[in-house]
XYZ file of C-alpha atoms in Angstrom:
720
model
C 28.755 152.095 79.305
C 31.983 151.035 81.059
C 35.155 150.500 79.038
C 37.116 147.381 80.063
C 40.683 148.593 80.586
C 42.055 145.281 81.902
C 43.953 144.346 78.743
C 45.196 147.907 78.219
C 46.379 147.996 81.832
C 48.254 144.714 81.412
C 49.859 145.977 78.213
C 50.936 149.171 79.987
C 52.763 147.163 82.657
C 54.433 144.848 80.132
C 55.651 147.724 77.984
C 56.743 149.747 81.010
C 58.915 146.940 82.376
C 60.497 146.447 78.950
C 61.059 150.195 78.633
C 62.722 150.331 82.052
C 65.113 147.576 80.967
C 65.958 149.677 77.910
C 66.365 152.795 80.045
C 68.715 150.941 82.388
C 70.843 149.628 79.510
C 71.074 153.091 77.938
C 72.102 154.670 81.237
C 74.945 152.171 81.507
C 76.047 153.107 77.973
C 76.472 156.799 78.844
C 80.038 158.116 78.839
C 81.087 160.150 81.863
C 81.434 163.836 81.025
C 79.897 163.548 77.543
C 76.350 164.563 76.648
C 75.147 161.994 74.102
C 71.937 163.691 73.027
C 70.610 160.705 71.093
C 71.059 158.368 74.049
C 69.723 160.864 76.595
C 66.698 161.573 74.401
C 65.999 157.847 74.281
C 66.174 157.654 78.088
C 64.004 160.764 78.396
C 61.335 159.255 76.132
C 61.074 156.188 78.359
C 60.477 158.293 81.474
C 58.018 160.462 79.570
C 56.077 157.487 78.177
C 55.805 155.834 81.582
C 54.612 159.115 83.068
C 51.985 159.487 80.359
C 50.775 155.907 80.650
C 50.621 156.116 84.430
C 48.557 159.280 84.084
C 45.940 157.430 82.044
C 45.424 154.997 84.924
C 45.700 157.757 87.551
C 48.827 156.300 89.136
C 49.636 159.744 90.489
C 52.649 158.706 92.568
C 54.310 157.144 89.531
C 53.504 160.249 87.473
C 55.029 162.479 90.150
C 58.228 160.452 90.546
C 58.701 159.936 86.797
C 58.238 163.669 86.268
C 61.148 164.484 88.584
C 63.401 161.954 86.818
C 62.234 163.336 83.480
C 63.127 166.878 84.592
C 66.691 165.835 85.411
C 66.999 164.113 82.042
C 65.615 167.196 80.326
C 68.253 169.370 81.989
C 70.920 166.918 80.816
C 69.785 166.962 77.198
C 69.619 170.781 77.323
C 73.253 170.942 78.516
C 72.228 172.239 81.936
C 73.627 169.216 83.744
C 76.700 167.117 83.011
C 76.756 163.319 82.852
C 78.544 162.237 86.021
C 78.850 158.910 87.779
C 76.591 160.276 90.535
C 73.970 161.307 87.978
C 73.969 157.851 86.404
C 73.749 156.156 89.801
C 70.841 158.382 90.858
C 68.968 157.642 87.628
C 69.659 153.911 87.940
C 68.170 154.102 91.418
C 65.168 155.876 89.899
C 64.762 152.971 87.463
C 64.711 150.570 90.418
C 62.101 152.672 92.193
C 59.855 152.953 89.135
C 60.130 149.210 88.579
C 59.186 148.552 92.190
C 56.281 151.025 92.153
C 54.845 149.503 88.980
C 55.258 146.012 90.401
C 53.272 146.965 93.477
C 50.523 148.458 91.326
C 50.453 145.443 89.023
C 50.076 143.102 91.998
C 47.594 145.402 93.793
C 49.913 145.403 96.811
C 50.552 148.599 98.817
C 54.090 149.736 99.521
C 55.599 148.771 102.850
C 57.629 151.133 105.030
C 60.915 150.090 103.431
C 59.528 150.844 99.988
C 58.253 154.267 101.020
C 61.581 155.169 102.589
C 63.408 154.105 99.416
C 61.031 156.190 97.281
C 61.595 159.293 99.401
C 65.380 158.818 99.420
C 65.456 158.398 95.639
C 63.238 161.438 95.133
C 65.437 163.514 97.433
C 68.507 162.369 95.490
C 66.940 163.477 92.204
C 65.913 166.850 93.622
C 69.353 167.473 95.132
C 70.961 166.578 91.817
C 68.745 169.128 90.088
C 69.698 171.921 92.476
C 73.470 171.741 92.049
C 75.367 171.162 88.774
C 78.087 168.555 89.288
C 81.261 168.917 87.179
C 82.300 165.556 85.846
C 85.954 166.081 86.782
C 85.146 166.180 90.476
C 82.857 163.191 90.726
C 84.324 160.331 88.736
C 87.268 158.068 89.387
C 87.467 156.782 85.805
C 88.935 158.679 82.834
C 86.332 160.768 81.039
C 86.199 162.531 77.735
C 86.570 166.285 78.219
C 83.761 168.333 76.659
C 84.609 171.277 74.438
C 82.814 173.814 76.640
C 82.472 174.447 80.317
C 79.219 173.211 81.864
C 76.719 176.062 81.972
C 75.554 177.327 85.296
C 71.965 176.770 86.341
C 70.386 180.123 87.035
C 67.600 180.895 89.426
C 64.207 179.631 88.260
C 61.974 182.379 86.823
C 58.220 182.408 86.194
C 57.023 181.526 82.691
C 57.047 184.278 80.043
C 53.396 185.155 79.342
C 54.440 186.742 76.042
C 55.597 183.376 74.728
C 53.691 180.172 74.341
C 51.419 178.085 72.160
C 47.779 178.124 71.079
C 46.494 174.560 70.718
C 43.187 173.709 69.024
C 42.343 170.160 70.079
C 39.325 168.341 68.652
C 39.216 164.609 69.558
C 37.443 162.118 67.337
C 34.113 160.872 68.791
C 35.701 157.426 69.377
C 38.653 158.726 71.406
C 37.341 157.616 74.805
C 36.972 154.043 73.549
C 40.749 153.862 73.060
C 41.293 154.381 76.798
C 42.562 157.954 76.418
C 41.145 160.775 78.524
C 41.708 164.414 77.430
C 42.010 165.461 81.069
C 45.178 163.384 81.399
C 46.634 165.133 78.361
C 45.864 168.487 79.955
C 47.605 167.400 83.159
C 50.675 166.561 81.084
C 50.611 169.943 79.347
C 50.298 171.697 82.700
C 53.649 170.237 83.748
C 55.283 172.236 80.935
C 53.932 175.652 81.889
C 50.856 177.673 82.819
C 47.825 176.288 80.982
C 44.448 177.918 80.310
C 41.598 175.822 78.946
C 38.460 176.752 77.038
C 35.958 174.086 76.076
C 33.801 174.170 72.930
C 30.302 172.692 73.381
C 28.727 173.495 70.004
C 28.534 169.820 69.002
C 27.039 168.627 72.283
C 23.643 166.950 71.518
C 20.498 166.981 73.629
C 20.820 165.133 76.896
C 18.657 162.153 75.847
C 20.745 161.690 72.683
C 24.121 161.627 74.424
C 26.154 158.418 74.080
C 28.391 158.359 77.185
C 31.185 156.523 75.390
C 31.516 159.205 72.704
C 33.357 162.532 72.903
C 31.450 165.628 71.692
C 33.758 168.357 73.033
C 36.751 170.221 71.658
C 39.164 172.550 73.420
C 41.206 175.689 72.914
C 44.350 175.480 75.047
C 46.749 178.321 75.797
C 50.140 177.152 77.070
C 52.432 179.935 78.349
C 56.225 179.801 78.476
C 59.314 179.221 76.340
C 58.459 175.583 75.649
C 59.924 173.443 72.825
C 57.390 172.196 70.272
C 58.771 168.655 70.628
C 57.643 168.451 74.264
C 54.055 169.226 73.208
C 54.170 166.777 70.303
C 55.315 163.982 72.605
C 52.271 164.470 74.838
C 49.857 164.266 71.921
C 51.565 161.134 70.576
C 49.099 159.180 72.716
C 46.148 160.388 70.596
C 47.830 160.776 67.218
C 45.359 159.739 64.532
C 42.398 160.093 66.902
C 42.074 163.870 66.843
C 42.306 167.083 64.855
C 45.197 169.140 66.207
C 46.522 172.625 65.430
C 49.509 174.002 67.349
C 50.434 177.659 66.719
C 53.219 179.604 68.487
C 52.922 183.135 69.958
C 52.493 185.851 68.840
C 49.122 184.927 67.349
C 46.445 186.901 65.577
C 43.244 187.557 67.468
C 40.472 185.198 66.456
C 36.898 184.786 67.408
C 36.686 182.428 70.366
C 34.205 179.546 70.350
C 31.383 179.424 72.892
C 32.688 178.403 76.288
C 31.249 177.068 79.508
C 34.443 177.068 81.557
C 37.758 178.855 81.669
C 40.220 178.033 84.397
C 43.844 177.070 84.764
C 44.756 173.525 85.745
C 46.944 173.295 88.802
C 49.495 170.495 88.433
C 53.089 169.623 89.268
C 55.386 172.393 88.101
C 57.809 171.833 85.280
C 60.354 173.861 87.214
C 62.285 171.624 89.570
C 64.124 173.750 92.096
C 61.862 175.115 94.789
C 58.412 174.254 93.542
C 58.538 170.483 93.911
C 57.090 168.705 96.903
C 59.794 167.032 98.915
C 57.858 163.986 99.953
C 55.421 161.562 98.435
C 52.106 160.443 99.881
C 52.512 157.575 102.306
C 50.724 155.022 100.179
C 51.169 153.653 96.711
C 48.418 151.397 95.495
C 45.877 151.121 92.738
C 42.404 152.505 93.309
C 40.905 149.033 93.199
C 42.854 148.131 96.323
C 42.598 151.413 98.183
C 40.877 150.089 101.286
C 42.372 146.601 101.451
C 44.661 145.739 104.383
C 48.350 145.211 103.749
C 49.050 141.520 103.158
C 51.692 139.817 105.229
C 53.934 139.259 102.231
C 54.093 142.988 101.590
C 55.978 143.494 104.848
C 59.157 142.155 103.274
C 61.332 144.142 100.927
C 60.783 142.069 97.827
C 62.243 144.268 95.154
C 65.793 142.917 95.275
C 67.888 142.312 92.143
C 67.036 145.838 90.962
C 63.334 145.149 91.323
C 63.289 142.776 88.349
C 62.070 139.591 89.960
C 58.604 140.662 90.950
C 58.015 142.321 87.637
C 58.681 139.100 85.765
C 57.929 136.189 88.072
C 54.258 135.846 87.201
C 54.541 136.941 83.591
C 53.023 134.033 81.685
C 52.836 135.888 78.377
C 55.238 135.667 75.461
C 55.667 138.218 72.711
C 55.771 136.302 69.443
C 57.132 137.637 66.153
C 54.641 137.735 63.295
C 56.903 135.459 61.227
C 56.503 132.654 63.756
C 52.738 133.095 63.851
C 52.546 133.072 60.036
C 54.594 129.874 59.893
C 52.282 128.265 62.427
C 49.183 129.266 60.446
C 50.708 127.856 57.264
C 51.478 124.555 58.976
C 47.916 124.275 60.251
C 46.699 124.889 56.709
C 48.891 122.092 55.368
C 47.643 119.788 58.109
C 44.017 120.492 57.196
C 44.731 119.742 53.532
C 46.388 116.429 54.422
C 43.524 115.488 56.729
C 41.024 116.235 53.946
C 43.007 114.064 51.547
C 43.053 111.143 53.991
C 39.327 111.511 54.636
C 38.691 111.244 50.912
C 40.900 108.158 50.610
C 39.109 106.568 53.565
C 35.650 107.197 52.108
C 36.550 105.485 48.834
C 39.137 103.048 50.117
C 40.101 99.890 48.336
C 43.287 97.866 48.374
C 44.505 99.496 45.147
C 44.797 102.831 46.979
C 47.150 101.511 49.678
C 50.138 103.363 48.189
C 48.130 106.588 48.144
C 47.220 106.044 51.792
C 50.868 105.529 52.703
C 51.822 108.751 50.909
C 49.099 110.589 52.789
C 50.274 109.216 56.135
C 53.868 110.203 55.325
C 52.692 113.713 54.473
C 50.683 113.834 57.695
C 53.792 112.866 59.656
C 55.830 115.610 57.974
C 53.134 118.204 58.590
C 52.746 117.148 62.214
C 56.514 117.380 62.783
C 56.691 120.838 61.177
C 53.684 122.023 63.165
C 55.266 120.720 66.349
C 58.523 122.510 65.579
C 56.662 125.743 64.811
C 54.783 125.560 68.104
C 58.019 124.896 69.985
C 59.654 127.915 68.316
C 56.912 130.113 69.738
C 58.184 129.232 73.223
C 61.732 130.138 72.263
C 63.141 133.432 73.506
C 66.559 135.002 72.883
C 68.929 134.664 75.806
C 69.266 138.448 75.733
C 66.201 138.430 78.018
C 68.567 137.046 80.662
C 71.841 138.667 79.542
C 70.361 142.174 79.661
C 70.321 142.159 83.455
C 74.086 141.734 83.755
C 75.386 145.168 82.674
C 73.634 146.664 85.702
C 74.745 143.853 88.020
C 78.369 144.146 86.892
C 78.245 147.935 87.211
C 76.929 147.820 90.781
C 79.271 145.053 91.971
C 82.306 146.693 90.361
C 81.609 149.845 92.359
C 80.997 147.831 95.532
C 84.207 145.780 95.144
C 86.349 148.688 93.853
C 87.206 146.778 90.693
C 87.234 147.741 87.038
C 85.425 145.249 84.838
C 84.473 145.239 81.171
C 81.460 143.068 80.367
C 81.295 141.463 76.931
C 78.058 139.819 75.748
C 77.950 137.662 72.615
C 75.340 135.327 71.188
C 72.470 137.326 72.704
C 70.137 136.194 69.899
C 70.622 132.513 70.732
C 67.167 131.143 71.517
C 66.061 128.637 74.134
C 62.844 127.586 75.800
C 61.187 130.205 78.012
C 61.029 127.784 80.968
C 64.736 126.963 80.687
C 65.566 130.652 80.351
C 63.656 131.624 83.493
C 65.183 128.835 85.592
C 68.710 129.748 84.470
C 68.550 133.327 85.743
C 69.626 132.566 89.315
C 72.527 130.205 88.409
C 73.903 132.741 85.932
C 73.666 135.563 88.467
C 75.553 133.453 91.016
C 78.336 132.598 88.553
C 78.726 136.239 87.520
C 78.895 137.379 91.155
C 81.535 134.729 91.888
C 83.584 135.778 88.861
C 83.620 139.384 90.052
C 84.402 138.538 93.674
C 86.686 135.483 93.424
C 88.019 135.687 89.890
C 88.819 139.191 88.717
C 91.491 140.904 90.789
C 91.683 144.490 91.994
C 93.315 147.017 89.614
C 96.486 147.084 91.736
C 96.805 143.284 91.757
C 96.254 143.090 88.007
C 98.893 145.732 87.283
C 101.339 143.901 89.558
C 100.920 140.706 87.505
C 101.272 142.486 84.167
C 97.579 142.549 83.318
C 95.520 145.588 82.290
C 93.786 147.101 85.300
C 90.356 146.468 83.753
C 89.284 142.844 83.910
C 87.201 141.115 81.252
C 84.029 139.153 81.969
C 82.588 137.417 78.905
C 79.141 135.815 78.603
C 78.778 133.796 75.409
C 75.881 131.650 74.165
C 75.633 129.418 71.101
C 73.970 126.274 69.765
C 75.905 123.022 69.537
C 74.606 119.559 68.601
C 71.019 120.335 69.536
C 71.974 121.898 72.864
C 72.529 125.453 73.973
C 75.943 126.219 75.433
C 76.487 129.148 77.801
C 80.016 130.121 78.791
C 80.936 132.487 81.618
C 84.632 133.326 81.375
C 86.952 135.808 83.039
C 90.627 136.717 82.756
C 91.116 136.762 86.508
C 93.193 134.797 88.984
C 91.788 131.365 88.166
C 91.407 128.595 90.721
C 94.198 127.794 93.154
C 94.030 123.978 93.091
C 96.218 123.545 96.161
C 93.929 125.856 98.112
C 90.920 123.800 97.020
C 92.689 120.588 98.095
C 93.501 121.983 101.535
C 89.900 123.161 101.987
C 88.657 119.696 101.021
C 91.036 118.114 103.543
C 89.837 120.544 106.220
C 86.227 119.560 105.553
C 87.096 115.855 105.722
C 86.432 115.277 102.036
C 90.025 114.196 101.345
C 92.852 112.561 103.218
C 95.891 114.785 103.643
C 98.052 112.454 101.541
C 95.620 112.358 98.606
C 96.716 114.193 95.451
C 93.685 114.354 93.124
C 93.948 115.689 89.596
C 92.450 119.022 88.501
C 89.207 117.465 87.246
C 88.572 115.809 90.597
C 89.429 118.964 92.536
C 86.942 120.969 90.479
C 84.243 118.592 91.717
C 84.839 119.810 95.288
C 83.924 123.349 94.235
C 80.340 122.107 93.986
C 80.419 120.655 97.500
C 78.238 122.499 100.065
C 80.259 124.670 102.424
C 83.484 124.787 100.424
C 84.700 128.281 99.595
C 88.199 129.444 98.711
C 87.407 133.018 99.708
C 88.968 133.845 103.066
C 86.721 136.832 103.677
C 82.943 136.684 103.892
C 81.177 139.675 102.359
C 77.836 140.640 100.889
C 78.784 139.211 97.496
C 80.049 135.697 98.259
C 82.370 133.678 100.444
C 79.981 131.560 102.513
C 80.367 128.398 100.420
C 76.674 128.446 99.679
C 75.519 128.378 96.125
C 77.694 126.361 93.740
C 76.041 123.114 94.821
C 72.659 124.757 94.226
C 73.842 126.063 90.853
C 74.724 122.567 89.657
C 71.572 121.046 91.136
C 69.408 123.590 89.300
C 71.254 122.970 86.046
C 70.891 119.215 86.435
C 67.176 119.667 87.086
C 66.988 121.199 83.607
C 68.790 118.204 82.131
C 72.015 120.154 81.759
C 75.637 119.934 82.832
C 78.285 122.381 84.034
C 82.040 122.011 83.500
C 85.038 124.041 84.675
C 88.303 124.932 82.972
C 90.750 127.142 84.818
C 94.367 128.207 84.695
C 96.012 129.923 87.618
C 96.507 133.668 86.958
C 94.963 133.250 83.487
C 91.260 132.913 84.162
C 88.319 130.534 84.425
C 85.618 129.277 82.062
C 82.339 127.784 83.267
C 80.582 125.911 80.452
C 76.890 125.105 80.819
C 75.128 122.765 78.376
C 71.343 122.735 78.327
C 68.614 121.177 76.207
C 66.829 123.637 73.941
C 63.480 122.588 75.358
C 62.131 120.513 78.229
C 59.113 119.278 76.279
C 60.427 117.275 73.291
C 63.247 114.719 73.007
C 64.700 112.791 70.074
C 65.154 109.393 71.669
C 66.496 105.898 71.038
C 64.302 103.118 72.444
C 66.184 100.206 74.062
C 64.820 96.991 75.530
C 65.915 95.436 78.828
C 63.893 92.327 79.706
C 60.273 93.323 79.167
C 60.935 97.008 79.880
C 61.468 99.817 77.364
C 63.834 102.691 78.182
C 64.670 105.808 76.190
C 68.098 107.357 75.660
C 68.602 110.845 74.280
C 70.127 110.595 70.819
C 72.383 113.514 71.687
C 74.033 111.502 74.471
C 74.732 108.385 72.361
C 78.283 108.092 71.024
C 77.978 104.673 69.361
C 76.580 101.162 69.839
C 78.374 97.857 69.275
C 78.450 94.117 69.866
C 80.770 93.195 72.716
C 84.013 91.302 72.216
C 84.464 89.460 75.526
C 88.241 89.459 75.061
C 88.199 93.227 75.592
C 86.240 93.015 78.864
C 88.114 93.181 82.173
C 87.073 93.245 85.814
C 87.792 96.439 87.721
C 88.760 95.617 91.309
C 86.129 92.895 91.287
C 83.342 95.478 91.443
C 82.598 96.359 87.827
C 83.498 95.481 84.256
C 85.319 97.788 81.871
C 85.447 97.526 78.106
C 88.561 98.571 76.216
C 87.347 100.608 73.258
C 90.348 101.658 71.199
C 92.461 103.640 73.747
C 89.710 104.141 76.324
C 88.394 102.062 79.207
C 84.610 102.298 79.326
C 82.762 101.199 82.509
C 80.004 98.713 81.690
C 76.675 99.368 83.397
C 74.310 96.383 83.322
C 70.920 98.072 83.353
C 69.143 94.884 84.417
C 71.292 94.756 87.567
C 71.097 98.496 88.256
C 67.303 98.594 87.955
C 66.756 95.003 89.203
C 64.987 93.766 86.057
C 64.473 90.116 85.103
C 65.992 89.294 81.704
C 67.185 86.218 79.826
C 70.169 88.066 78.366
C 72.885 88.411 80.992
C 76.004 87.396 79.046
C 77.805 90.409 77.602
C 78.343 88.828 74.185
C 74.602 88.174 73.810
C 73.425 91.777 74.030
C 74.529 95.223 72.886
C 76.691 97.936 74.434
C 75.461 101.514 73.943
C 78.241 104.033 74.601
C 76.817 107.247 76.064
C 78.453 110.401 77.437
C 77.440 112.704 80.269
C 79.299 115.252 82.416
C 82.519 114.559 80.519
C 82.545 110.795 81.153
C 81.622 107.858 78.939
C 79.914 104.682 80.101
C 78.587 101.652 78.269
C 74.977 100.610 78.864
C 74.397 96.873 78.417
C 70.937 96.309 76.885
C 69.090 93.415 75.247
C 68.445 95.151 71.932
C 67.950 98.476 70.174
C 64.454 99.360 68.996
C 63.309 102.332 66.952
C 64.174 106.022 67.193
C 61.282 108.351 68.042
C 60.570 111.927 68.941
C 58.854 111.793 72.302
C 56.938 114.164 74.545
C 58.538 114.359 77.993
C 56.292 113.960 81.027
C 57.484 114.879 84.518
C 57.966 111.834 86.713
C 58.498 113.900 89.856
C 55.158 115.718 89.600
C 53.242 112.513 88.827
C 55.118 110.068 91.074
C 58.435 110.961 92.689
C 62.007 111.762 91.728
C 64.091 108.693 90.851
C 67.871 108.796 90.568
C 68.964 107.982 87.036
C 65.537 108.707 85.510
C 64.718 112.159 84.116
C 61.116 111.607 83.044
C 58.678 109.367 81.233
C 56.675 109.238 78.028
C 53.694 107.391 76.602
C 54.454 105.228 73.573
C 52.209 104.666 70.590
C 50.811 101.435 72.072
C 49.810 103.238 75.274
C 52.607 101.823 77.449
C 54.880 104.004 79.592
C 58.627 104.187 78.945
C 61.158 105.782 81.293
C 63.741 108.286 80.040
C 67.250 107.649 81.329
C 69.207 110.553 82.807
C 72.772 109.786 81.729
C 74.466 112.094 84.257
C 72.283 110.730 87.062
C 72.952 107.159 85.941
C 76.704 107.757 86.117
C 76.352 109.082 89.664
C 74.169 106.110 90.617
C 76.717 103.698 89.157
C 79.553 105.224 91.191
C 77.434 105.130 94.354
C 76.526 101.460 93.953
C 80.028 100.318 92.994
C 81.877 102.701 95.364
C 84.320 103.363 92.508
C 85.822 106.763 91.657
C 85.625 108.225 88.166
C 87.533 105.987 85.767
C 90.950 107.407 84.879
C 93.293 105.694 82.391
C 96.343 106.197 84.612
C 94.942 103.981 87.368
C 92.875 101.505 85.346
C 95.846 99.233 84.705
C 96.435 98.954 88.462
C 92.834 97.883 89.111
C 92.198 95.594 86.134
C 92.482 91.901 87.123
């Protein structure tokens, strides 16, 4: 009988990638020169768990590499190695390598030459770090806490003491093999701690014809030699806790009668002693057994484990971990829906006109239950933004070192939830904005001190909910934007005339123009003028907006507003001619009947409506979308004031209809992308209604009228 390990294998990869993220975050929390045993133990447990899990699936290369990293961590927690910047960097590199190796195994793709070289370099770095203790005072440029004692010297490695050790009586339950655990893998783990002798007990082995291959009939007596902490043994047997009978007794032990044996031999495995007994190189292939003989695909020839190896580990992850509270709420809603359906069925079977009120109550209850069920289902797709924020401590650490800057990263609102699809598509824009803040925004320590600032800059990522949207702010206390420099760059690119003096809001728009960069030097981080236009395009694709606030020598704030989900929209239906359009309720400021006395012509190209102290451009939807309608006079219809990308416009429509919650359907995937339209939906009568993209509509209006953004200071000059 063959045990299907597919689901267990998938779970191993998911948990390993999550554990590596935790390991990376904990490494970045270590203080230079201080041994935080709790934190180091947490990091050690991650490496140990990955090694143990990889052993179950016979991923020997992962086991070997994780063992070396684990050995360094063990020496750190035993005060045999100080926490230095070099140590942290080496271990962070090890995290990258483990993430890459597991990604290759998950995808059944062999390592390419670049991968293998990186593995060997990382392994060599770990081994070199193990050989020589590095005093913190010599290897860090930042202030460090001074330990109370001098770092102990690492003495020459000696063979294990055969007078010390542990006697382990291990009797698995008959069902152990069905859990995916193999005793041999446990023995391999024990052999990494010291010399191991094994004796197997066969007294419970049945006759051959009665053997069930999926059951375990054996037990073992294990003798583990060396001065080994009990905790290390316990951690190995954590994998089978509850599935075995286990007795662990330290030396010296009393002589006992040994059980019948059929074999007695030591297991030869990787040594637990790092210095001279470790192999210096890895095998030249890393792949799962299922793919052992397959040729290397073309895509494997590229080094695809950039961004610390995260992308490949997460790109094809279509699973979501859901809290039990959300599942319980969903089950309860389904139960309520079934009850309501049963009630309506009963009313229908015995229906007469006198029960009309009861039917209406039932339908109202059905609507409430359906809405609650819908909201519960949508919450299942919601993930905390910490899934994205957690990558930035490592990114900021690496870029700070590369740019010779000191930066403190502050993360707030990590528990703010948004749709998984939105979260995944926001990763790249956020990374780009953070890289720009570090390169363009935050100054070098010397520059900051010269301007009276602390030498350590502050980068703050903040997320929160506001009016049904999620708001993400990326702020820094750096140099801010030099508006005159932006203006000159725009003139150089032919975007402005030399005599033009735009305001700050207009100049910020040029930052999103392809090819415009205020950085004079091109480097590996930024400076090519490529990216900010893509950032805004990606955000707009998600139905979001991005705004800039900046003050020279004070700092910059990028504010991103996104919908919580791409699937559901609370909409206002409006009628134009015979067509129905939908406006997001969140974008509507107000609606009103037009007073023609407050309407003026703007340079003969468009109408503006004076609403209190504002001039609102009037967009006639029937003209913009070329729709036949009988209502063309402004005082005959309605004006719906909407806001997008910081600007208000008035949409002239025939009438307002009902408000509905609608399911958004992609127009681009079913037809093509249309400027000013973000999607479509199917109404209750089966007809299709288009959803208006307010930001896109504003851009379309400016394109068709050739008018700049409306500004109060120039409106009076243009109004006729």
